[in-house]
Coordinates of C-alpha atoms in Angstrom, one line a residue:
M1 CA 37.9 22.4 -40.0
S2 CA 40.0 21.7 -36.9
T3 CA 38.4 24.8 -35.2
I4 CA 34.9 23.5 -35.9
A5 CA 35.9 20.0 -34.7
E6 CA 37.4 21.4 -31.5
T7 CA 34.3 23.5 -30.8
A8 CA 32.1 20.5 -31.3
A9 CA 34.2 18.4 -29.0
R10 CA 34.1 21.1 -26.3
G11 CA 30.4 21.4 -26.7
Q12 CA 30.0 17.6 -26.3
A13 CA 32.3 17.7 -23.3
R14 CA 30.2 20.4 -21.7
R15 CA 27.0 18.5 -22.3
R16 CA 28.6 15.3 -20.9
L17 CA 29.7 17.2 -17.7
R18 CA 26.2 18.7 -17.4
F19 CA 24.6 15.3 -17.8
D20 CA 27.0 13.8 -15.3
G21 CA 26.2 16.5 -12.8
W22 CA 22.5 15.8 -13.1
R23 CA 23.1 12.1 -12.8
W24 CA 25.2 12.4 -9.7
G25 CA 22.8 14.9 -8.2
G26 CA 20.0 12.3 -8.8
R27 CA 22.1 9.6 -7.2
I28 CA 22.8 11.7 -4.1
F29 CA 19.1 12.5 -3.8
L30 CA 18.1 8.8 -4.0
V31 CA 20.7 8.0 -1.4
F32 CA 19.3 10.7 0.9
M33 CA 15.7 9.5 0.4
L34 CA 16.8 5.9 1.0
L35 CA 18.4 6.9 4.3
Y36 CA 15.4 9.0 5.2
T37 CA 13.0 6.1 4.8
A38 CA 15.3 3.2 6.0
L39 CA 16.8 4.7 9.1
P40 CA 13.5 4.7 11.1
M41 CA 13.0 1.1 10.2
V42 CA 16.6 0.3 11.3
W43 CA 16.1 2.2 14.6
M44 CA 12.9 0.4 15.2
L45 CA 14.6 -3.0 14.7
I46 CA 17.5 -2.0 17.0
T47 CA 15.1 -0.9 19.7
S48 CA 13.1 -4.1 19.5
I49 CA 16.2 -6.2 20.5
K50 CA 17.0 -4.0 23.5
S51 CA 16.0 -4.6 27.1
G52 CA 13.5 -2.3 28.6
F53 CA 16.2 -0.4 30.6
A54 CA 18.5 0.0 27.5
A55 CA 15.6 1.3 25.4
M56 CA 15.1 4.2 28.0
Q57 CA 18.7 5.2 28.3
F58 CA 19.7 8.8 27.6
P59 CA 21.8 9.5 25.6
P60 CA 20.5 6.6 23.6
Q61 CA 22.5 3.4 23.2
W62 CA 22.8 2.9 19.5
W63 CA 23.6 -0.8 19.7
P64 CA 22.7 -2.9 22.8
D65 CA 25.4 -4.5 24.7
Q66 CA 23.2 -7.6 25.2
P67 CA 20.8 -8.0 22.2
T68 CA 17.8 -10.1 23.0
L69 CA 14.9 -11.5 21.1
A70 CA 12.7 -11.6 24.2
S71 CA 10.2 -9.2 22.7
Y72 CA 9.7 -11.3 19.6
Q73 CA 9.4 -14.5 21.7
K74 CA 6.8 -12.8 23.8
L75 CA 4.8 -11.7 20.8
L76 CA 4.8 -15.1 19.1
D77 CA 4.2 -17.2 22.2
P78 CA 0.5 -18.1 22.2
Q79 CA 0.9 -19.3 25.9
N80 CA 0.9 -15.7 27.3
S81 CA -1.8 -13.0 27.0
V82 CA 0.4 -10.6 25.0
G83 CA 1.2 -13.3 22.4
Q84 CA -2.4 -14.4 22.2
D85 CA -3.6 -10.8 21.6
F86 CA -0.9 -10.0 19.1
L87 CA -1.5 -13.2 17.0
R88 CA -5.3 -12.5 17.1
F89 CA -4.7 -8.9 16.0
F90 CA -2.4 -10.1 13.2
W91 CA -4.9 -12.6 11.9
N92 CA -7.7 -10.0 12.1
S93 CA -5.6 -7.6 10.0
L94 CA -4.8 -10.3 7.6
F95 CA -8.4 -11.3 7.2
V96 CA -9.7 -7.8 6.7
S97 CA -6.9 -6.8 4.3
T98 CA -7.2 -10.0 2.2
A99 CA -11.0 -9.7 2.0
T100 CA -10.8 -6.1 1.0
T101 CA -8.2 -6.9 -1.6
V102 CA -10.2 -9.7 -3.1
L103 CA -13.5 -7.7 -3.2
S104 CA -11.7 -4.7 -4.6
V105 CA -10.3 -6.7 -7.5
I106 CA -13.6 -8.4 -8.2
V107 CA -15.5 -5.1 -8.4
A108 CA -12.8 -2.9 -9.9
V109 CA -11.9 -5.2 -12.9
P110 CA -15.4 -5.3 -14.5
A111 CA -16.1 -1.6 -13.6
A112 CA -12.8 -0.4 -15.2
Y113 CA -13.4 -2.6 -18.2
A114 CA -16.9 -1.2 -18.7
F115 CA -15.6 2.4 -18.4
S116 CA -12.8 1.6 -20.9
R117 CA -14.7 -0.3 -23.6
F118 CA -18.4 0.7 -23.5
T119 CA -20.1 3.9 -24.3
F120 CA -23.3 4.8 -22.4
P121 CA -25.1 7.9 -21.3
G122 CA -23.4 9.7 -18.4
R123 CA -20.2 7.6 -18.7
N124 CA -17.7 10.4 -18.2
F125 CA -19.8 12.0 -15.5
L126 CA -20.1 8.7 -13.6
F127 CA -16.4 8.1 -14.0
F128 CA -15.4 11.4 -12.5
T129 CA -18.0 11.1 -9.8
V130 CA -16.3 7.9 -8.8
L131 CA -13.0 9.8 -8.5
L132 CA -14.7 12.7 -6.7
R133 CA -14.5 10.9 -3.3
N134 CA -10.7 11.1 -3.4
M135 CA -10.9 14.9 -3.3
F136 CA -12.0 14.8 0.4
P137 CA -10.0 13.6 3.4
A138 CA -11.1 10.3 4.9
V139 CA -11.9 11.8 8.3
I140 CA -14.8 13.8 6.8
F141 CA -16.8 10.5 6.2
L142 CA -16.0 9.1 9.7
V143 CA -19.2 10.2 11.5
P144 CA -21.6 9.5 8.6
L145 CA -20.1 6.0 8.0
F146 CA -20.3 5.2 11.7
I147 CA -24.0 6.2 11.8
L148 CA -24.6 4.0 8.7
M149 CA -22.7 1.0 10.1
R150 CA -24.6 1.3 13.4
A151 CA -27.9 1.5 11.5
I152 CA -27.2 -1.8 9.6
G153 CA -25.7 -3.5 12.6
L154 CA -22.1 -3.8 11.5
V155 CA -20.4 -1.9 14.3
N156 CA -17.9 -4.1 16.1
T157 CA -17.6 -6.4 13.1
H158 CA -15.0 -6.8 10.4
G159 CA -17.6 -6.2 7.8
S160 CA -17.8 -2.5 8.7
L161 CA -14.1 -2.2 7.9
I162 CA -14.2 -4.2 4.7
L163 CA -17.1 -2.0 3.3
T164 CA -15.4 1.2 4.4
Y165 CA -12.0 0.2 2.9
L166 CA -13.8 -0.7 -0.4
T167 CA -15.3 2.8 -0.4
F168 CA -11.9 4.4 -0.2
G169 CA -9.9 1.9 -2.3
L170 CA -12.2 1.4 -5.3
P171 CA -12.0 4.8 -6.9
L172 CA -8.2 4.7 -7.4
A173 CA -8.4 0.9 -8.2
I174 CA -10.9 1.6 -11.0
W175 CA -8.8 4.5 -12.3
L176 CA -5.6 2.5 -12.4
L177 CA -7.3 -0.4 -14.2
K178 CA -9.1 1.8 -16.7
G179 CA -5.9 3.4 -17.8
F180 CA -4.4 -0.1 -18.2
Y181 CA -7.3 -1.3 -20.3
D182 CA -7.2 1.8 -22.5
N183 CA -3.7 0.7 -23.6
I184 CA -4.8 -2.9 -24.6
P185 CA -5.7 -2.8 -28.3
V186 CA -9.3 -3.5 -28.8
Q187 CA -8.3 -5.3 -32.1
L188 CA -7.1 -8.2 -30.0
E189 CA -10.6 -8.8 -28.7
Q190 CA -12.2 -8.2 -32.1
A191 CA -9.9 -10.9 -33.5
A192 CA -10.9 -13.3 -30.8
R193 CA -14.6 -12.7 -31.4
I194 CA -14.1 -13.2 -35.2
D195 CA -12.6 -16.7 -34.2
G196 CA -15.9 -17.5 -32.4
A197 CA -15.2 -16.3 -28.8
T198 CA -17.9 -14.4 -26.9
R199 CA -17.1 -11.0 -25.4
F200 CA -16.7 -12.7 -22.0
Q201 CA -14.4 -15.3 -23.4
A202 CA -12.3 -12.7 -25.1
F203 CA -12.1 -10.7 -21.9
I204 CA -11.0 -13.8 -19.8
L205 CA -8.6 -15.2 -22.4
I206 CA -7.2 -12.1 -23.9
V207 CA -7.6 -9.0 -21.7
M208 CA -7.2 -10.6 -18.3
P209 CA -3.7 -12.1 -18.9
L210 CA -2.5 -8.8 -20.5
S211 CA -3.9 -6.8 -17.5
T212 CA -2.2 -8.9 -14.9
P213 CA 0.3 -6.1 -13.8
G214 CA -2.6 -3.7 -13.4
I215 CA -4.6 -6.2 -11.3
I216 CA -1.6 -6.9 -9.1
A217 CA -1.0 -3.2 -8.6
T218 CA -4.6 -2.8 -7.6
A219 CA -4.3 -5.7 -5.2
I220 CA -1.1 -4.2 -3.6
Y221 CA -2.8 -0.8 -3.2
S222 CA -5.9 -2.3 -1.6
F223 CA -4.0 -4.5 0.7
I224 CA -1.6 -1.8 2.0
G225 CA -4.4 0.6 2.5
A226 CA -6.4 -1.8 4.5
W227 CA -3.4 -3.2 6.4
N228 CA -2.2 0.2 7.7
E229 CA -5.6 1.9 8.3
Y230 CA -6.1 3.2 11.9
I231 CA -8.9 5.8 12.3
Y232 CA -11.8 3.7 11.1
A233 CA -10.6 0.6 12.9
Y234 CA -10.3 2.6 16.1
T235 CA -13.8 4.1 15.7
F236 CA -15.8 1.0 14.5
L237 CA -14.2 -1.6 16.8
S238 CA -14.2 -1.7 20.5
K239 CA -14.1 -5.4 21.4
N240 CA -10.6 -6.7 22.0
E241 CA -11.1 -9.9 20.0
Q242 CA -12.0 -7.8 16.9
L243 CA -9.1 -5.3 16.9
T244 CA -6.7 -5.1 14.0
L245 CA -2.9 -4.6 14.4
P246 CA -2.8 -0.7 14.1
V247 CA -5.2 -0.4 16.9
G248 CA -4.2 -3.5 18.9
I249 CA -0.6 -2.4 19.4
Q250 CA -1.8 0.4 21.6
R251 CA -1.8 -2.2 24.5
F252 CA 1.9 -1.6 24.8
F253 CA 1.1 1.9 26.1
S254 CA 0.0 2.2 29.7
E255 CA -0.6 5.0 32.2
N256 CA 2.7 4.5 34.0
T257 CA 5.1 3.0 31.5
T258 CA 5.5 1.9 27.9
D259 CA 7.1 -1.3 26.7
F260 CA 9.1 0.3 24.0
P261 CA 11.0 -2.9 22.9
G262 CA 7.7 -4.7 22.6
L263 CA 6.1 -1.8 20.8
M264 CA 9.0 -1.6 18.3
A265 CA 8.9 -5.4 17.8
A266 CA 5.2 -5.4 17.1
S267 CA 5.6 -2.4 14.7
F268 CA 8.5 -4.1 12.9
M269 CA 6.5 -7.3 12.5
M270 CA 3.5 -5.3 11.3
S271 CA 5.7 -3.6 8.7
V272 CA 7.4 -6.7 7.3
P273 CA 4.5 -8.2 5.3
V274 CA 3.8 -4.9 3.5
V275 CA 7.5 -4.3 2.7
V276 CA 8.0 -7.9 1.4
L277 CA 4.8 -7.7 -0.6
F278 CA 5.9 -4.5 -2.3
L279 CA 9.4 -5.5 -2.9
V280 CA 8.3 -8.8 -4.6
L281 CA 5.6 -7.2 -6.7
Q282 CA 7.0 -3.7 -7.2
R283 CA 7.7 -4.2 -10.9
Y284 CA 4.1 -4.9 -11.6
F285 CA 3.1 -1.8 -9.6
V286 CA 5.4 0.5 -11.6
R287 CA 4.4 -1.0 -14.9
A288 CA 0.7 -0.5 -14.1
L289 CA 1.3 3.1 -13.2
T290 CA 3.3 3.8 -16.4
E291 CA 0.9 1.9 -18.6
G292 CA -2.0 3.8 -17.2
A293 CA -0.3 7.2 -17.7
V294 CA 0.9 6.8 -21.3
K295 CA -1.5 6.4 -24.2
H296 CA -0.2 4.1 -26.9

């Protein structure tokens, strides 16, 4: 009996050591990935508080002797041309991203609900056709979309970007929400309808509150995609007053010199809204992905 007990104890010890090894390996990998993603942001922040001379030193100065916020003051001062342009670019990006997010949610919610709850001819074919667009890189559609936007008179307007971002964001938004709706028991809606609610009332009062994490995840995805997009904004917009941030910060590059502290300050300020938005709402995003991936 003691031999069996000792063997079992040794087996448990080996399993515990093996498990601990995997756990510590995972921790080390997470630390490595955190450093890999955080160090560029840290270096960007450090460079933004350097003077122009310190930013060009070689070997690089890891921490400036005289940190300065002059680049941030310049960007946020509406009295100078750089500040005026930066604030205009910021509000343009905010408007385009917000409009894209709102329209994506308005369109994706009923579309995903229809794919989840209704049966109609060609339903599966139409659903996979919606997802087909994501099989191709965005640059393939650049010239056709530019020709289309020019034909309908939307070049050099924010409407061209909003329509384009909807084209790219809606397939995944619909897919995310459909997976979420599939996991909401249809019996809840049936019970509400037995109590006298219409299908629309059951959707608004029952389904919508339960699908809040999925809707928030869809909104985050749409906002980040529109906020960071560069190629289409660079192609469709040429007027300075219409530019968004990813294109507008090019003004820090010139033929003879580059304002690296100003560029890093603008890039850091551009990154902050997205990082804060994701950190605040990440639990909804993760929940939506897991709910859509697992069938209850």
